[in-house]
Every structure is written in C-alpha cells, then in structure tokens.
Amino acid sequence: MTAVPITSAPVVYKPSDYRSDLKPIWCPGCGDFGVLAAIQQALAAAQINPKDLAVVSGIGCSSRLPGFLQTYGLHTVHGRALPAAIGLKTARPDLTVMAVGGDGDFFSIGLGHLPHAARRDLDITVVVMDNAIYGLTKGQTSPTSPRGHVTKSTPYGQSAQPLHPLAIVLASGASFVARGFSSQPKQLAELIKAGLAHRGFAFIHVLSPCVTFYDTYKLYKELVYNLPDTHDPSDLDAAMHYAVESERLPLGIFYRRPPLEPLPRPTPKPFDTQAYLNRFRA
Amino acid sequence: MIQKEDVVIRVAGESGDGSSATGEMLAQAAARSGLHVFTFRTTPAEIKGGPVMFQVRASNSPVRSMGDAVDVLFAFNREAWDLHHADMAPNAVLLYDPEEFDLPAEFTGIAYPAPIGQIAQAAGNRRGKNVAALGVVAALFGLGLNKLEDIVRAKLGKKADLLESNLAALRAGIEYAHQLAKRDPFWMESTGEHDRYVMTGNQAIVAGALHAGVEFFAGYPITPASDIMEGMAAMLPQIGGGYLQAEDEIASIMACIGASYGGKRAMTATSGPGLSLMSEAIGYASMTEIPVVIVDAQRGGPSTGLPTKMEQSDLNIALHGGHGDSPRIVLAPASVAECFHLTVWAFNLAEQYQTPVIVLSDYSLSFRTETVEPFDLSKYPRIDRLRPNGELAAKQYRRYELTANLVSPMVAPGVAYAQYTATGLEHNEFGNPDYTPANHAIMTEKRWGKLAPLQHSREYVRRFGAERAKVGLICWGTTAGPCRGAVYLAGQEDLPVAMLQVQMLSPLPVDAINEFLEQVEIVLVPEVNFQGQFAKLLQAELGIKVRSMTKYTGMPFSRLEILRQIHALHGLAEPVLA
C-alpha cells in the first residue's frame, strides 16, 4: 500500500471521487450498495489516489463492484480474485490492492486460495460480501447458508453445515480479521479503513443480505452485536472463540497482529544475459 | 549403405546405482572436448528404484536426434541388458559388470567385462563405481577422454574428501580399459575446440525468459517443468523480479495475469495436467488481452499418464483449450537452441499482440543436454506492449480502442485518468460490459484480427532439404530433429526429400505452408500422438490431404523410422545403416 498518512493528509479525494459512471446492476435494497459506499468512505478517509488503487474480484453480484469504482479494476474469473491480487501486489508493491467478492467466490469455488493468501500475509485488503446465497445464478445455497436451508438447489434442505470463514483465515495466519454489516456502513467503513492501514493480509467479512433470494436483514439485525470493549484483538484464542460463534454474530476487529517481516533477499542487480550464459560454456 | 558419422552410447542400470551420472558426465566431457552431443534419458516416475537409462549421441557434426540404434550398451545389471539389448545395432558393443551378471549366451558380438565396483573398491571407495565406469567407457571410445578429470572435479566440487578417491577410481577405470584388447571400430574424438554452451531445454527456457526481461513467475511443481520454476526461484530475486510458488496451477496463471495487468512481463511453466487447469484463465487472458507466457513441457497423457516420457499430445489443448472463441499464440521449439529463441519471442509476441502465448516443449527436450552455438544476442530485441501516447484526459481512455491494427494501448495502474476495469465479460472500447450483438461481433473480430497478420509471417517456419521433392515432411516440435536426420540420410542416398518445420502452430503460417505444398507431391506429417493432431489441423486449416504418421509409445521417433516411411512412399526397399 502506498504510504499515505491516514489522518493528517489534506482532503483531496471525496468519497464520490471513487465512483465510476456505471450504474450498479444490483437489485434495489441489496446489501452491496452499503458496502460500496463504505469502501468509498474508507478510501476517502485514507486519501488513496484512485490511480494507485487496484480492486480485484471474481464472479458474482458483488464481484461487479470494481466496475463501479473509478479506480483500476481486474474483474477475473470465478473464485480467482486472490491469486490475481497476489500476483499484482507482488509485481507492483507500490499499489494499494484490494480483493472483493462474495461467499461463492471466496468460500466455495475459490476457497482453496484463501488459506494460502492468508499465510502469505501480503498487504492486501479483502472485503467479502457474504449473503449466504448464490444471487447471480438466482438462488442456490452457498457454503455459509444454514443447515436445512431450502433453495432451488436444495429443495429438501441443505444437509451440510455452514463453514466459519473467520476461523479458516485465523487458522491460516491472517494478521487482520474483522466482520462488519452492510446495514452499519459507518462501522464498516472504519473496519475497511483499518484494513487498508494494516500492512499485511486484512480480511473483512461483511454480512451483506440479498433482498431477492435470501432476505436476512431482519435476522442479522437480531443476531449482530459488537465485540465487547474487553476483547483483546491480539488474543488469537479469544478471536477464534468469537469466529466460530453461530448463535449470534459478533462485529468488529476479531484479531490483529503486526504483519510478517519480509525475509532477507539479495540486493537486485540488472540481469546480464552473457554473464548468465557463460555458466553453460562447454 | 548409409555411413554413420556418430556414436551412440547408452548407459543403463537401476535408479540410484550411478549409471545416469556416468552418462551425464560422459556427455559433459564429450561436449567440453568439442563434440556435438545430444542426450536422451528415461527415468522411472517413482522416487527410488526402477530402471533408468542415459544415452549420449556424439559427433563432430551437429546432432539433432537421439540416434537410430545403440552402438555401445553399458549394462550395469541384468535387467538393463534385458530391457535394452533389442535396441543395439547389429555390430554393437556390450559392456557389462561381471559381478552383476554373466555374459548372456545369446550375445555373439564384441563384449568387454567391466567390473566397475571392484575397480572402484581397489582404488579406495566402492561408491566411485560410476566414475570408474566413466573412465572405462571414455578410454575405450574417446568422447572427451582429456576432460574427464575436470568433469569429476566439477561434479564433486565441495566434497573434497570424495574427490581423491573418485579421481583414483577414474584413473583405475581408464587403466583397466587400456589393458583390454580393443576389438571394435568405435572411436569418437573431437576434431577441434569450439566455444559452445552445454544446456538442457529447461535451462534454455529459463535463460530465454531472463533475456526477454521476465519480471514475474508463478508456478506449481510438475514433471518435467519443475526446474524451470526452480531456475526462476533462484534468479528472479537477484534481479528484482517477483516469484511465487503458488498453491495450484490456477493460482499460478492468475497470479501471472495479475502481474501482467500490473505492467510486468510474466510467465508460468507447467505440463499437461496443469495446462488443463489453466484453460479457463487462458481464455480470460485472451478476452482481457493481457499478455502472459505459458510453457507446457508435454509428457505422456491423458490424465497422469506417463510423467517421465515424452509425447506431443497437448497440441489440441494448447490450440483450443478453454471455452468460447479464445485466440492465442502457440509456439513449439524443436531443440535446446530453439527453447531459448522461442521463449524470447514468446514474450515479445505476448507483449506485442497482448495475448497469451503457449510454448510447447516436451519431456525429451526438457531434460536433454545439447551443445548449443552461442546466441547472437543482438538479434533479440525487446518488444514492449503498446502504451498510451502522451497525457490522457479524464475518462477518455479507451483500453480496447479499435486501432488500425486492432492492438490497443494498455496502461498499467498508476497512470492518472486511465483507470479502467479489465473484465472477462464482453466489453466495449472503454472496457465497460457490453453484450449487444454488434459489439460482441466487433470485439471478437478485434481479438482474432489482431493476430491475423502472423499467418503471413515467415519468421516461424524452418525449411530444410530439397527444393522440390516427391515427399515433403511437415512437422512441429522435437519431431523436427529426427525429420532432419531422415532428410540428411536420404540426401546421402541421393534421395531428395523436402522438409518444413512449423514453429508457430497458432496462428498457422499458412502462406509459408502453401508455398511448401507447391514444391512437394506427398505430404508426410510425423508426430508423437495417437490422433495425428497436427495432421488434422493442417487438413482443417488448408483443406488438403496429408499422410499422418503417428507414434504413441512415449518415445520419440528415430530418424530411421521416418526414413523407412519415406522409402516406402517412394516404393524403395528398407534403408540400411552401415
């Protein structure tokens, strides 16, 4: 991430400066509107120059988000936002890189990439909009849907249990783990801002309901609560305890530790082809 | 009668018994002494145990294939004899270890016992058996006899304690051979010193990528491509590049696409199973017009197949793998030198045309050691992707602008006013999603049309043999080696044969191929796969009838096999090799 001071910079970019001219394709009332607004708020708070930001996504309703931002975007194939973001960040450490998408992208088809992204601990801010349903394909069950969930693809009820995304990333070594709710955009913007400021892998799980195929607004409003002030985000055990909680849904920063220090590497020198080829002289 | 100008020595044994090391050191010594060498090896797919063989073909003339039959077989054990004696030429020599097995009664040719374990033991260390074998074989047949100590020193480098006993074993091996009464005609000695490289195909691909300015590599271990990744892992941090061992091949190519979107020259290397996994991402790179280089070191398939054998059976997936109409460039080197050459051009073409480029190597080429003439580096310019010219106005940047040659200016993030989203959805000139019928037609034509000029290129074909001939060979990849050998042997018999090696399989250089078709009556297409994938491609693209010649044993063609078919097409008797 570019070294932009978070608090003392003069305000050059307003939240609206990060919006593109494209009209979101989301249904009216979709939670993703709140997430988009919170991302814009967080970017403006961090005063990140839109030209130095790249937002990478996969496939799904929420993965269309990069197109709605006036920043660089890479709208990839289903499930593959994280490896593309890792390649981009490795090649261009000067850029601020975000990866965004939904529960299908990050917890189903692309789940295999998530622990590896977490354990690499690169400076990437991940925002997963979890609606516990496949919206773009019109209403099939997802890996975070509850057991017994009746959908078009599970007419007799989903037999599997939902997975715990935050527990997966915690177990994999993520250095920043948080959860927000699209209906609480102010708190969500704060969490994303903190994720952007974090120099390692920042994972922000967002409850972002689908009004059309699985309307959980009422349910989530009943279940969510803020992590207590007494919670110590450096306490991995405590973070894990909250991460597997399913009766209620805690919000806030679950876990935060300093990112990994890079290992020593040789001092780069320009490549000299002839010198290299001389190794192979007969 | 065709006169041989080379010698083929095969050292065979059990994985771990040192036989492969003997062959490797022999090849190195021969190359260092100034001979042209061409090696071929087979290894078991298992970690430990199983039969192995390492073959060295050496000559004072350039060698381009593994050779026809074995002139000297060094059998470290009975199984090596059982497996390889059928490949011996009629007058071939057998070397065998009498501690391991008795001279087989059915063998009536010239045989020399070589108790290499005993020789090494007497010299101080039984484990110097492979070095004793090296001494025996070099003293009997030449091949870099004067370079052996250098090679052993280089091999043992840091293990000074082993060096003395190994050098003693080497000298004992040489001495033992000198006491034998030499009764065979095989002797191959360099006629001069030369400045050449000794490299494998994988090493040449790494060198080519580095020369081309690779800035990012991501890969996943797979035989026979892993040492391309290892070469990159060692070198990229030294030159400030990015490197990643990814969690799978999908992640590998997606990371490359991310890096290339970021403006860096990116490459991955894999084999068939990995290429299968990359198919969707290759379509994405094609759609978003993001340059990326993918090396596929082919091995026997389908599925896990034959991980340690060669095959040319990934042509179809390289050309067509993935859904939708997704253009890409496909190149195929035939030799170690071409691995360097075409890897450099793979990067340049990827950048110039903003498209994925697949380089089809194969197992035999990955691990083959060849002598290579030094590259003229001035002939390898660096071509970069087109970037916008001058200052940009806000919201005016058209990433997929329909320019005259259909290649559009591509920015990397960090440029003001040029922010755009690269999407795999069909998109308009600005990169915004647009599924209207007219737009899809225009953009499909753009993606294919920008590559169309390559069909008229003459840069990616090589023409050998007679100007006009009854039989013309059209081939690709490593089969070009034995094809050139067959053309050479036919020339010795005053039998004119024409040959066209196609280095670019997509887009197919149709002008050059059509011109060749005018010069021959019968087109013979040898390739190492069951379906005749290239023959079918030629028939489909050019509307012609060709004769497909396929081999699907996991082994490359020999030049004699191809010459035999050429003879048959001429109604001639079987060729006979002196």
Coordinates of C-alpha atoms in Angstrom, one line a residue, chain B residues 9-24 40-46 48-55 70 72-85 87 94-97 100-101 116 129-130 133 309:
Chain B
I9 CA 26.4 -44.9 -26.1
R10 CA 23.7 -46.0 -23.7
V11 CA 24.4 -46.5 -20.0
A12 CA 21.6 -48.4 -18.3
G13 CA 21.0 -49.5 -14.8
E14 CA 18.9 -49.0 -11.7
S15 CA 17.8 -45.7 -10.3
G16 CA 20.4 -44.7 -7.7
D17 CA 23.2 -47.0 -8.9
G18 CA 25.1 -44.2 -10.6
S19 CA 24.5 -45.2 -14.2
S20 CA 22.8 -42.0 -15.1
A21 CA 25.6 -40.0 -13.5
T22 CA 28.1 -41.9 -15.7
G23 CA 26.1 -41.0 -18.8
E24 CA 25.7 -37.3 -17.7
F40 CA 18.2 -38.8 -24.1
R41 CA 17.2 -40.3 -20.8
T42 CA 14.4 -42.2 -19.2
T43 CA 13.7 -42.2 -15.5
P44 CA 11.0 -44.0 -13.5
A45 CA 8.1 -41.9 -12.2
E46 CA 8.8 -43.2 -8.7
K48 CA 13.5 -44.6 -5.7
G49 CA 14.3 -47.7 -7.7
G50 CA 13.2 -48.7 -11.2
P51 CA 15.2 -48.9 -14.4
V52 CA 17.0 -45.9 -15.8
M53 CA 19.0 -45.2 -18.9
F54 CA 21.1 -42.3 -20.1
Q55 CA 22.1 -42.1 -23.7
V70 CA 22.8 -48.2 -29.8
V72 CA 27.6 -49.2 -27.2
L73 CA 25.4 -50.5 -24.4
F74 CA 26.8 -50.4 -20.9
A75 CA 24.6 -52.6 -18.8
F76 CA 25.1 -52.1 -15.1
N77 CA 22.9 -55.1 -14.3
R78 CA 21.0 -58.0 -15.9
E79 CA 17.7 -56.0 -16.2
A80 CA 19.5 -53.3 -18.2
W81 CA 20.6 -56.0 -20.6
D82 CA 17.0 -57.4 -20.8
L83 CA 15.5 -54.0 -21.4
H84 CA 17.9 -52.6 -23.9
H85 CA 19.7 -55.3 -26.0
D87 CA 17.9 -51.5 -29.4
L94 CA 28.3 -54.6 -24.9
L95 CA 30.0 -53.6 -21.7
Y96 CA 28.7 -55.4 -18.6
D97 CA 29.6 -55.8 -15.0
E100 CA 26.2 -58.4 -11.6
F101 CA 25.6 -61.0 -14.4
I116 CA 33.4 -51.3 -12.1
K129 CA 31.7 -47.1 -9.3
N130 CA 30.1 -44.7 -11.7
A133 CA 32.6 -46.7 -15.4
K309 CA 8.0 -39.9 -21.0

